Amino acid sequence: MTDQAATVRPDRRAELAAGLARVRARIADACAAAGRNRAEVTMIAVTKTYPAGDVLALAGLGVTDMGENRDQEAAPKAAEVAAAGVGVRWHFVGQLQRNKARSVVRYADVVHSVDSVRLARALDAAATAGRDRTLDALVQVSIDGDPARGGALPDSTDPDRGLEPVADALAGAAGLRLAGLMAVAPLGWEPERAFARLAEVAARLRQRHPRATALSAGMSGDLEQAIAHGATHVRVGSALLGMRPTLR
Ligand SMILES: *Cc1c(COP(=O)(O)O)cnc(C)c1O
């Protein structure tokens, strides 16, 4: 299999190295500005729309964590990377349909996008049946509370979509570990305000679930503000790999 492994041209490798150096410097500066230890923040390279060769090149440059948002794309890419003999941690960060749970648990190490009790149960059933170790799961939170978009609702008592029921479902699931929260700053919100609000929600969650300390927030355009408000995982795509051909 290894002779078929995806390869990357030297100029692409240099491009990725330059992007990585820029993003690493931004993260280090943001940690310094916030008085935080650099080791508290994990960078996830969001490789959606980019080929397995880019994943292998990034892994060769020392990147350990990769993110994907669609199972149809992620499953074959993860298989290609594994076939090349390269081990990385895969983070599933996109909207997840329940019927994809069985596929995702085969390659993902962390799922960032659990936003309903029904999805938590489907993921638990899949993880219990399809893997030999627990799967880390984060509750995706809606910062603006708009029920029409993705994310569990922090101030809702809805038994399926409320943040508390979703977090409790993950915490009580045998095949899962409640690791923390994930959010995307809503369109039209200042990142500063969005992540300040997220930090409040995260603090409340930790009163009930003290070990749920992960905070996945910040992307190419707003990682500094997310780190200032306690992000432990930043999900960086375009600043690292280039502009994607299609917006997702
Ligand atoms: C695509 C994506 C990212 C990365 O976005 P960039 O702006 O390219 O850094 C982060 N998080 C999620 C959930 C995404 O879908």
PDB file of C-alpha atoms and ligand atoms in Angstrom:
ATOM      1  CA  MET A   1       0.000   0.000   0.000  1.00  0.00           C
ATOM      2  CA  THR A   2       2.731   2.487   0.851  1.00  0.00           C
ATOM      3  CA  ASP A   3       3.934   2.807  -2.742  1.00  0.00           C
ATOM      4  CA  GLN A   4       0.473   4.146  -3.561  1.00  0.00           C
ATOM      5  CA  ALA A   5       0.611   6.700  -0.773  1.00  0.00           C
ATOM      6  CA  ALA A   6      -0.451  10.192  -1.682  1.00  0.00           C
ATOM      7  CA  THR A   7       2.464  12.493  -2.342  1.00  0.00           C
ATOM      8  CA  VAL A   8       2.786  16.243  -2.403  1.00  0.00           C
ATOM      9  CA  ARG A   9       4.958  18.405  -4.630  1.00  0.00           C
ATOM     10  CA  PRO A  10       7.865  20.294  -3.038  1.00  0.00           C
ATOM     11  CA  ASP A  11       6.317  23.693  -3.811  1.00  0.00           C
ATOM     12  CA  ARG A  12       3.073  22.698  -2.074  1.00  0.00           C
ATOM     13  CA  ARG A  13       5.050  21.449   0.895  1.00  0.00           C
ATOM     14  CA  ALA A  14       6.848  24.817   1.104  1.00  0.00           C
ATOM     15  CA  GLU A  15       3.499  26.623   0.898  1.00  0.00           C
ATOM     16  CA  LEU A  16       2.098  24.540   3.751  1.00  0.00           C
ATOM     17  CA  ALA A  17       5.254  25.093   5.820  1.00  0.00           C
ATOM     18  CA  ALA A  18       4.916  28.863   5.348  1.00  0.00           C
ATOM     19  CA  GLY A  19       1.219  28.811   6.290  1.00  0.00           C
ATOM     20  CA  LEU A  20       1.987  26.699   9.324  1.00  0.00           C
ATOM     21  CA  ALA A  21       4.736  29.047  10.477  1.00  0.00           C
ATOM     22  CA  ARG A  22       2.349  32.012  10.200  1.00  0.00           C
ATOM     23  CA  VAL A  23      -0.456  30.280  12.085  1.00  0.00           C
ATOM     24  CA  ARG A  24       1.870  28.987  14.799  1.00  0.00           C
ATOM     25  CA  ALA A  25       3.209  32.506  15.297  1.00  0.00           C
ATOM     26  CA  ARG A  26      -0.332  33.887  15.577  1.00  0.00           C
ATOM     27  CA  ILE A  27      -1.229  31.272  18.190  1.00  0.00           C
ATOM     28  CA  ALA A  28       1.947  31.919  20.170  1.00  0.00           C
ATOM     29  CA  ASP A  29       1.349  35.694  20.079  1.00  0.00           C
ATOM     30  CA  ALA A  30      -2.277  35.280  21.144  1.00  0.00           C
ATOM     31  CA  CYS A  31      -1.256  33.033  24.045  1.00  0.00           C
ATOM     32  CA  ALA A  32       1.387  35.545  25.137  1.00  0.00           C
ATOM     33  CA  ALA A  33      -1.111  38.422  24.913  1.00  0.00           C
ATOM     34  CA  ALA A  34      -3.607  36.461  27.019  1.00  0.00           C
ATOM     35  CA  GLY A  35      -0.990  35.346  29.542  1.00  0.00           C
ATOM     36  CA  ARG A  36      -1.641  31.717  28.659  1.00  0.00           C
ATOM     37  CA  ASN A  37       0.751  28.816  28.249  1.00  0.00           C
ATOM     38  CA  ARG A  38       1.181  27.909  24.563  1.00  0.00           C
ATOM     39  CA  ALA A  39       0.825  24.234  25.479  1.00  0.00           C
ATOM     40  CA  GLU A  40      -2.808  24.824  26.466  1.00  0.00           C
ATOM     41  CA  VAL A  41      -3.857  25.390  22.847  1.00  0.00           C
ATOM     42  CA  THR A  42      -4.033  22.617  20.245  1.00  0.00           C
ATOM     43  CA  MET A  43      -4.158  23.588  16.592  1.00  0.00           C
ATOM     44  CA  ILE A  44      -6.435  21.440  14.438  1.00  0.00           C
ATOM     45  CA  ALA A  45      -5.671  21.663  10.723  1.00  0.00           C
ATOM     46  CA  VAL A  46      -9.061  21.604   8.978  1.00  0.00           C
ATOM     47  CA  THR A  47      -8.181  19.779   5.770  1.00  0.00           C
ATOM     48  CA  LYS A  48     -11.652  19.637   4.163  1.00  0.00           C
ATOM     49  CA  THR A  49     -11.553  19.947   0.354  1.00  0.00           C
ATOM     50  CA  TYR A  50      -7.778  19.271   0.428  1.00  0.00           C
ATOM     51  CA  PRO A  51      -6.262  15.881  -0.462  1.00  0.00           C
ATOM     52  CA  ALA A  52      -4.645  13.246   1.727  1.00  0.00           C
ATOM     53  CA  GLY A  53      -1.266  14.345   0.384  1.00  0.00           C
ATOM     54  CA  ASP A  54      -1.676  17.658   2.213  1.00  0.00           C
ATOM     55  CA  VAL A  55      -2.489  15.780   5.425  1.00  0.00           C
ATOM     56  CA  LEU A  56       0.684  13.712   5.051  1.00  0.00           C
ATOM     57  CA  ALA A  57       2.741  16.837   4.343  1.00  0.00           C
ATOM     58  CA  LEU A  58       1.298  18.593   7.408  1.00  0.00           C
ATOM     59  CA  ALA A  59       1.967  15.507   9.535  1.00  0.00           C
ATOM     60  CA  GLY A  60       5.551  15.578   8.255  1.00  0.00           C
ATOM     61  CA  LEU A  61       5.755  19.197   9.446  1.00  0.00           C
ATOM     62  CA  GLY A  62       4.671  18.145  12.943  1.00  0.00           C
ATOM     63  CA  VAL A  63       0.898  18.701  12.834  1.00  0.00           C
ATOM     64  CA  THR A  64      -0.788  15.972  14.884  1.00  0.00           C
ATOM     65  CA  ASP A  65      -4.474  16.963  14.740  1.00  0.00           C
ATOM     66  CA  MET A  66      -6.623  17.167  11.591  1.00  0.00           C
ATOM     67  CA  GLY A  67     -10.243  18.241  11.172  1.00  0.00           C
ATOM     68  CA  GLU A  68     -12.894  17.303   8.640  1.00  0.00           C
ATOM     69  CA  ASN A  69     -16.551  18.268   8.298  1.00  0.00           C
ATOM     70  CA  ARG A  70     -18.084  15.658   5.942  1.00  0.00           C
ATOM     71  CA  ASP A  71     -17.982  11.911   6.441  1.00  0.00           C
ATOM     72  CA  GLN A  72     -18.072  11.177   2.695  1.00  0.00           C
ATOM     73  CA  GLU A  73     -14.794  13.035   2.321  1.00  0.00           C
ATOM     74  CA  ALA A  74     -13.194  12.222   5.664  1.00  0.00           C
ATOM     75  CA  ALA A  75     -13.607   8.436   5.679  1.00  0.00           C
ATOM     76  CA  PRO A  76     -11.572   7.737   2.513  1.00  0.00           C
ATOM     77  CA  LYS A  77      -9.020  10.432   3.397  1.00  0.00           C
ATOM     78  CA  ALA A  78      -8.441   8.960   6.850  1.00  0.00           C
ATOM     79  CA  ALA A  79      -8.074   5.512   5.274  1.00  0.00           C
ATOM     80  CA  GLU A  80      -5.509   6.829   2.796  1.00  0.00           C
ATOM     81  CA  VAL A  81      -3.479   8.465   5.572  1.00  0.00           C
ATOM     82  CA  ALA A  82      -3.612   5.297   7.687  1.00  0.00           C
ATOM     83  CA  ALA A  83      -2.552   3.210   4.669  1.00  0.00           C
ATOM     84  CA  ALA A  84       0.516   5.435   4.341  1.00  0.00           C
ATOM     85  CA  GLY A  85       1.444   4.384   7.870  1.00  0.00           C
ATOM     86  CA  VAL A  86       0.935   7.863   9.315  1.00  0.00           C
ATOM     87  CA  GLY A  87      -0.968   8.290  12.588  1.00  0.00           C
ATOM     88  CA  VAL A  88      -2.879  11.515  13.206  1.00  0.00           C
ATOM     89  CA  ARG A  89      -5.795  12.442  15.452  1.00  0.00           C
ATOM     90  CA  TRP A  90      -8.979  13.066  13.450  1.00  0.00           C
ATOM     91  CA  HIS A  91     -11.516  15.620  14.688  1.00  0.00           C
ATOM     92  CA  PHE A  92     -14.972  15.570  13.146  1.00  0.00           C
ATOM     93  CA  VAL A  93     -16.147  19.192  13.225  1.00  0.00           C
ATOM     94  CA  GLY A  94     -19.112  19.296  10.828  1.00  0.00           C
ATOM     95  CA  GLN A  95     -22.803  18.765  11.115  1.00  0.00           C
ATOM     96  CA  LEU A  96     -23.302  15.059  11.697  1.00  0.00           C
ATOM     97  CA  GLN A  97     -26.287  13.030  10.603  1.00  0.00           C
ATOM     98  CA  ARG A  98     -27.220  10.131  12.828  1.00  0.00           C
ATOM     99  CA  ASN A  99     -26.919   7.637   9.989  1.00  0.00           C
ATOM    100  CA  LYS A 100     -23.237   8.599   9.583  1.00  0.00           C
ATOM    101  CA  ALA A 101     -22.332   7.900  13.211  1.00  0.00           C
ATOM    102  CA  ARG A 102     -21.239   4.327  12.518  1.00  0.00           C
ATOM    103  CA  SER A 103     -18.815   5.474   9.861  1.00  0.00           C
ATOM    104  CA  VAL A 104     -17.415   8.420  11.839  1.00  0.00           C
ATOM    105  CA  VAL A 105     -16.608   6.406  14.979  1.00  0.00           C
ATOM    106  CA  ARG A 106     -14.270   4.184  12.933  1.00  0.00           C
ATOM    107  CA  TYR A 107     -11.714   6.945  12.295  1.00  0.00           C
ATOM    108  CA  ALA A 108     -12.549   9.919  14.509  1.00  0.00           C
ATOM    109  CA  ASP A 109     -10.793  10.513  17.826  1.00  0.00           C
ATOM    110  CA  VAL A 110     -12.969  13.483  18.726  1.00  0.00           C
ATOM    111  CA  VAL A 111     -16.425  14.591  17.536  1.00  0.00           C
ATOM    112  CA  HIS A 112     -16.959  18.339  18.078  1.00  0.00           C
ATOM    113  CA  SER A 113     -20.501  18.686  16.806  1.00  0.00           C
ATOM    114  CA  VAL A 114     -22.968  16.896  19.072  1.00  0.00           C
ATOM    115  CA  ASP A 115     -26.003  19.150  19.330  1.00  0.00           C
ATOM    116  CA  SER A 116     -28.935  16.910  20.260  1.00  0.00           C
ATOM    117  CA  VAL A 117     -29.715  14.118  22.680  1.00  0.00           C
ATOM    118  CA  ARG A 118     -30.769  11.938  19.756  1.00  0.00           C
ATOM    119  CA  LEU A 119     -27.391  12.380  18.082  1.00  0.00           C
ATOM    120  CA  ALA A 120     -25.596  11.702  21.388  1.00  0.00           C
ATOM    121  CA  ARG A 121     -27.470   8.398  21.687  1.00  0.00           C
ATOM    122  CA  ALA A 122     -26.755   7.387  18.080  1.00  0.00           C
ATOM    123  CA  LEU A 123     -23.078   8.209  18.539  1.00  0.00           C
ATOM    124  CA  ASP A 124     -22.920   6.255  21.795  1.00  0.00           C
ATOM    125  CA  ALA A 125     -24.519   3.202  20.201  1.00  0.00           C
ATOM    126  CA  ALA A 126     -22.074   3.408  17.289  1.00  0.00           C
ATOM    127  CA  ALA A 127     -19.046   3.951  19.555  1.00  0.00           C
ATOM    128  CA  THR A 128     -20.010   1.111  21.873  1.00  0.00           C
ATOM    129  CA  ALA A 129     -20.396  -1.294  18.951  1.00  0.00           C
ATOM    130  CA  GLY A 130     -17.694  -0.017  16.606  1.00  0.00           C
ATOM    131  CA  ARG A 131     -14.605   0.839  18.657  1.00  0.00           C
ATOM    132  CA  ASP A 132     -12.610  -0.501  21.560  1.00  0.00           C
ATOM    133  CA  ARG A 133     -12.052   2.791  23.400  1.00  0.00           C
ATOM    134  CA  THR A 134     -14.260   5.703  24.338  1.00  0.00           C
ATOM    135  CA  LEU A 135     -14.759   8.553  21.907  1.00  0.00           C
ATOM    136  CA  ASP A 136     -14.254  12.160  23.033  1.00  0.00           C
ATOM    137  CA  ALA A 137     -17.317  14.269  22.297  1.00  0.00           C
ATOM    138  CA  LEU A 138     -17.960  18.001  22.525  1.00  0.00           C
ATOM    139  CA  VAL A 139     -21.318  19.687  22.627  1.00  0.00           C
ATOM    140  CA  GLN A 140     -21.661  22.201  19.839  1.00  0.00           C
ATOM    141  CA  VAL A 141     -23.289  25.288  21.310  1.00  0.00           C
ATOM    142  CA  SER A 142     -25.366  27.874  19.532  1.00  0.00           C
ATOM    143  CA  ILE A 143     -24.028  31.227  20.708  1.00  0.00           C
ATOM    144  CA  ASP A 144     -26.939  33.256  19.378  1.00  0.00           C
ATOM    145  CA  GLY A 145     -29.566  30.689  20.396  1.00  0.00           C
ATOM    146  CA  ASP A 146     -31.045  30.552  16.901  1.00  0.00           C
ATOM    147  CA  PRO A 147     -32.803  27.150  16.819  1.00  0.00           C
ATOM    148  CA  ALA A 148     -32.809  27.123  13.003  1.00  0.00           C
ATOM    149  CA  ARG A 149     -29.001  26.757  12.863  1.00  0.00           C
ATOM    150  CA  GLY A 150     -26.761  24.092  14.381  1.00  0.00           C
ATOM    151  CA  GLY A 151     -25.866  23.895  18.039  1.00  0.00           C
ATOM    152  CA  ALA A 152     -27.414  23.024  21.387  1.00  0.00           C
ATOM    153  CA  LEU A 153     -29.278  25.867  23.072  1.00  0.00           C
ATOM    154  CA  PRO A 154     -27.722  27.155  26.313  1.00  0.00           C
ATOM    155  CA  ASP A 155     -30.835  28.702  27.833  1.00  0.00           C
ATOM    156  CA  SER A 156     -33.375  26.156  26.673  1.00  0.00           C
ATOM    157  CA  THR A 157     -35.174  23.409  28.547  1.00  0.00           C
ATOM    158  CA  ASP A 158     -35.857  21.560  25.275  1.00  0.00           C
ATOM    159  CA  PRO A 159     -35.212  17.890  26.154  1.00  0.00           C
ATOM    160  CA  ASP A 160     -33.491  17.189  22.820  1.00  0.00           C
ATOM    161  CA  ARG A 161     -31.721  20.462  21.948  1.00  0.00           C
ATOM    162  CA  GLY A 162     -31.042  22.080  25.339  1.00  0.00           C
ATOM    163  CA  LEU A 163     -27.361  22.276  26.275  1.00  0.00           C
ATOM    164  CA  GLU A 164     -27.832  20.656  29.676  1.00  0.00           C
ATOM    165  CA  PRO A 165     -29.680  17.562  28.406  1.00  0.00           C
ATOM    166  CA  VAL A 166     -27.139  17.085  25.593  1.00  0.00           C
ATOM    167  CA  ALA A 167     -24.173  17.426  27.971  1.00  0.00           C
ATOM    168  CA  ASP A 168     -25.799  15.067  30.464  1.00  0.00           C
ATOM    169  CA  ALA A 169     -26.464  12.525  27.707  1.00  0.00           C
ATOM    170  CA  LEU A 170     -22.785  12.559  26.682  1.00  0.00           C
ATOM    171  CA  ALA A 171     -21.617  12.386  30.302  1.00  0.00           C
ATOM    172  CA  GLY A 172     -23.819   9.366  30.926  1.00  0.00           C
ATOM    173  CA  ALA A 173     -22.902   7.498  27.742  1.00  0.00           C
ATOM    174  CA  ALA A 174     -20.758   4.383  28.193  1.00  0.00           C
ATOM    175  CA  GLY A 175     -18.970   4.734  24.858  1.00  0.00           C
ATOM    176  CA  LEU A 176     -18.334   8.486  25.016  1.00  0.00           C
ATOM    177  CA  ARG A 177     -16.497  11.013  27.169  1.00  0.00           C
ATOM    178  CA  LEU A 178     -17.890  14.524  27.524  1.00  0.00           C
ATOM    179  CA  ALA A 179     -14.792  16.587  26.728  1.00  0.00           C
ATOM    180  CA  GLY A 180     -16.216  20.115  26.524  1.00  0.00           C
ATOM    181  CA  LEU A 181     -17.839  22.588  24.153  1.00  0.00           C
ATOM    182  CA  MET A 182     -17.437  23.732  20.577  1.00  0.00           C
ATOM    183  CA  ALA A 183     -18.836  26.814  18.858  1.00  0.00           C
ATOM    184  CA  VAL A 184     -18.592  28.924  15.741  1.00  0.00           C
ATOM    185  CA  ALA A 185     -18.994  32.699  16.082  1.00  0.00           C
ATOM    186  CA  PRO A 186     -22.377  33.535  14.490  1.00  0.00           C
ATOM    187  CA  LEU A 187     -22.385  35.605  11.309  1.00  0.00           C
ATOM    188  CA  GLY A 188     -22.758  39.257  12.104  1.00  0.00           C
ATOM    189  CA  TRP A 189     -21.406  38.943  15.653  1.00  0.00           C
ATOM    190  CA  GLU A 190     -18.121  40.461  16.758  1.00  0.00           C
ATOM    191  CA  PRO A 191     -15.910  37.456  17.633  1.00  0.00           C
ATOM    192  CA  GLU A 192     -15.017  39.209  20.885  1.00  0.00           C
ATOM    193  CA  ARG A 193     -18.640  39.272  22.009  1.00  0.00           C
ATOM    194  CA  ALA A 194     -19.365  35.754  20.731  1.00  0.00           C
ATOM    195  CA  PHE A 195     -16.438  34.153  22.551  1.00  0.00           C
ATOM    196  CA  ALA A 196     -17.058  36.125  25.750  1.00  0.00           C
ATOM    197  CA  ARG A 197     -20.560  34.661  25.770  1.00  0.00           C
ATOM    198  CA  LEU A 198     -19.193  31.190  25.002  1.00  0.00           C
ATOM    199  CA  ALA A 199     -16.752  31.472  27.925  1.00  0.00           C
ATOM    200  CA  GLU A 200     -19.690  32.137  30.281  1.00  0.00           C
ATOM    201  CA  VAL A 201     -21.547  29.096  28.977  1.00  0.00           C
ATOM    202  CA  ALA A 202     -18.389  26.978  29.340  1.00  0.00           C
ATOM    203  CA  ALA A 203     -17.875  28.123  32.930  1.00  0.00           C
ATOM    204  CA  ARG A 204     -21.426  27.104  33.767  1.00  0.00           C
ATOM    205  CA  LEU A 205     -20.957  23.703  32.120  1.00  0.00           C
ATOM    206  CA  ARG A 206     -17.820  23.075  34.194  1.00  0.00           C
ATOM    207  CA  GLN A 207     -19.756  23.630  37.415  1.00  0.00           C
ATOM    208  CA  ARG A 208     -21.883  20.644  36.487  1.00  0.00           C
ATOM    209  CA  HIS A 209     -19.179  18.664  34.617  1.00  0.00           C
ATOM    210  CA  PRO A 210     -15.776  19.688  36.037  1.00  0.00           C
ATOM    211  CA  ARG A 211     -13.767  17.520  33.673  1.00  0.00           C
ATOM    212  CA  ALA A 212     -15.359  18.958  30.519  1.00  0.00           C
ATOM    213  CA  THR A 213     -12.524  21.433  30.015  1.00  0.00           C
ATOM    214  CA  ALA A 214     -12.057  21.469  26.234  1.00  0.00           C
ATOM    215  CA  LEU A 215     -13.166  24.619  24.442  1.00  0.00           C
ATOM    216  CA  SER A 216     -13.064  24.357  20.651  1.00  0.00           C
ATOM    217  CA  ALA A 217     -13.383  27.871  19.268  1.00  0.00           C
ATOM    218  CA  GLY A 218     -11.631  30.090  16.782  1.00  0.00           C
ATOM    219  CA  MET A 219     -10.900  29.640  13.089  1.00  0.00           C
ATOM    220  CA  SER A 220      -8.618  31.389  10.578  1.00  0.00           C
ATOM    221  CA  GLY A 221     -10.279  34.764  11.037  1.00  0.00           C
ATOM    222  CA  ASP A 222     -10.838  34.868  14.787  1.00  0.00           C
ATOM    223  CA  LEU A 223      -8.419  32.555  16.562  1.00  0.00           C
ATOM    224  CA  GLU A 224      -6.876  35.434  18.562  1.00  0.00           C
ATOM    225  CA  GLN A 225     -10.200  36.405  20.147  1.00  0.00           C
ATOM    226  CA  ALA A 226     -10.994  32.751  20.872  1.00  0.00           C
ATOM    227  CA  ILE A 227      -7.654  32.218  22.615  1.00  0.00           C
ATOM    228  CA  ALA A 228      -8.217  35.383  24.652  1.00  0.00           C
ATOM    229  CA  HIS A 229     -11.447  33.787  25.886  1.00  0.00           C
ATOM    230  CA  GLY A 230      -9.996  30.410  26.788  1.00  0.00           C
ATOM    231  CA  ALA A 231     -10.043  28.285  23.620  1.00  0.00           C
ATOM    232  CA  THR A 232      -8.104  25.037  24.047  1.00  0.00           C
ATOM    233  CA  HIS A 233      -8.581  23.967  20.418  1.00  0.00           C
ATOM    234  CA  VAL A 234      -8.502  26.243  17.381  1.00  0.00           C
ATOM    235  CA  ARG A 235      -9.742  24.873  14.046  1.00  0.00           C
ATOM    236  CA  VAL A 236      -7.730  26.409  11.239  1.00  0.00           C
ATOM    237  CA  GLY A 237      -8.374  25.783   7.558  1.00  0.00           C
ATOM    238  CA  SER A 238      -7.804  28.529   5.022  1.00  0.00           C
ATOM    239  CA  ALA A 239      -4.984  30.343   6.864  1.00  0.00           C
ATOM    240  CA  LEU A 240      -3.029  27.102   6.729  1.00  0.00           C
ATOM    241  CA  LEU A 241      -4.027  25.424   3.474  1.00  0.00           C
ATOM    242  CA  GLY A 242      -5.285  28.321   1.346  1.00  0.00           C
ATOM    243  CA  MET A 243      -8.693  29.540   0.296  1.00  0.00           C
ATOM    244  CA  ARG A 244     -11.083  26.702  -0.439  1.00  0.00           C
ATOM    245  CA  PRO A 245     -12.676  26.599  -3.892  1.00  0.00           C
ATOM    246  CA  THR A 246     -16.186  26.430  -2.398  1.00  0.00           C
ATOM    247  CA  LEU A 247     -17.498  28.064   0.744  1.00  0.00           C
ATOM    248  CA  ARG A 248     -18.766  25.662   3.363  1.00  0.00           C
TER     249      ARG A 248
HETATM  250  C1  LIG B   1     -14.173  24.855   7.725  1.00  0.00           C
HETATM  251  C2  LIG B   1     -14.278  24.902   9.190  1.00  0.00           C
HETATM  252  C3  LIG B   1     -13.274  25.512   9.967  1.00  0.00           C
HETATM  253  C4  LIG B   1     -12.057  26.187   9.373  1.00  0.00           C
HETATM  254  O1  LIG B   1     -12.428  27.415   8.809  1.00  0.00           O
HETATM  255  P1  LIG B   1     -11.348  28.462   8.258  1.00  0.00           P
HETATM  256  O2  LIG B   1     -12.069  29.760   8.284  1.00  0.00           O
HETATM  257  O3  LIG B   1     -10.976  28.021   6.877  1.00  0.00           O
HETATM  258  O4  LIG B   1     -10.193  28.434   9.172  1.00  0.00           O
HETATM  259  C5  LIG B   1     -13.434  25.499  11.332  1.00  0.00           C
HETATM  260  N1  LIG B   1     -14.500  24.936  11.928  1.00  0.00           N
HETATM  261  C6  LIG B   1     -15.479  24.336  11.216  1.00  0.00           C
HETATM  262  C7  LIG B   1     -16.639  23.740  11.942  1.00  0.00           C
HETATM  263  C8  LIG B   1     -15.408  24.316   9.826  1.00  0.00           C
HETATM  264  O5  LIG B   1     -16.380  23.729   9.125  1.00  0.00           O
END
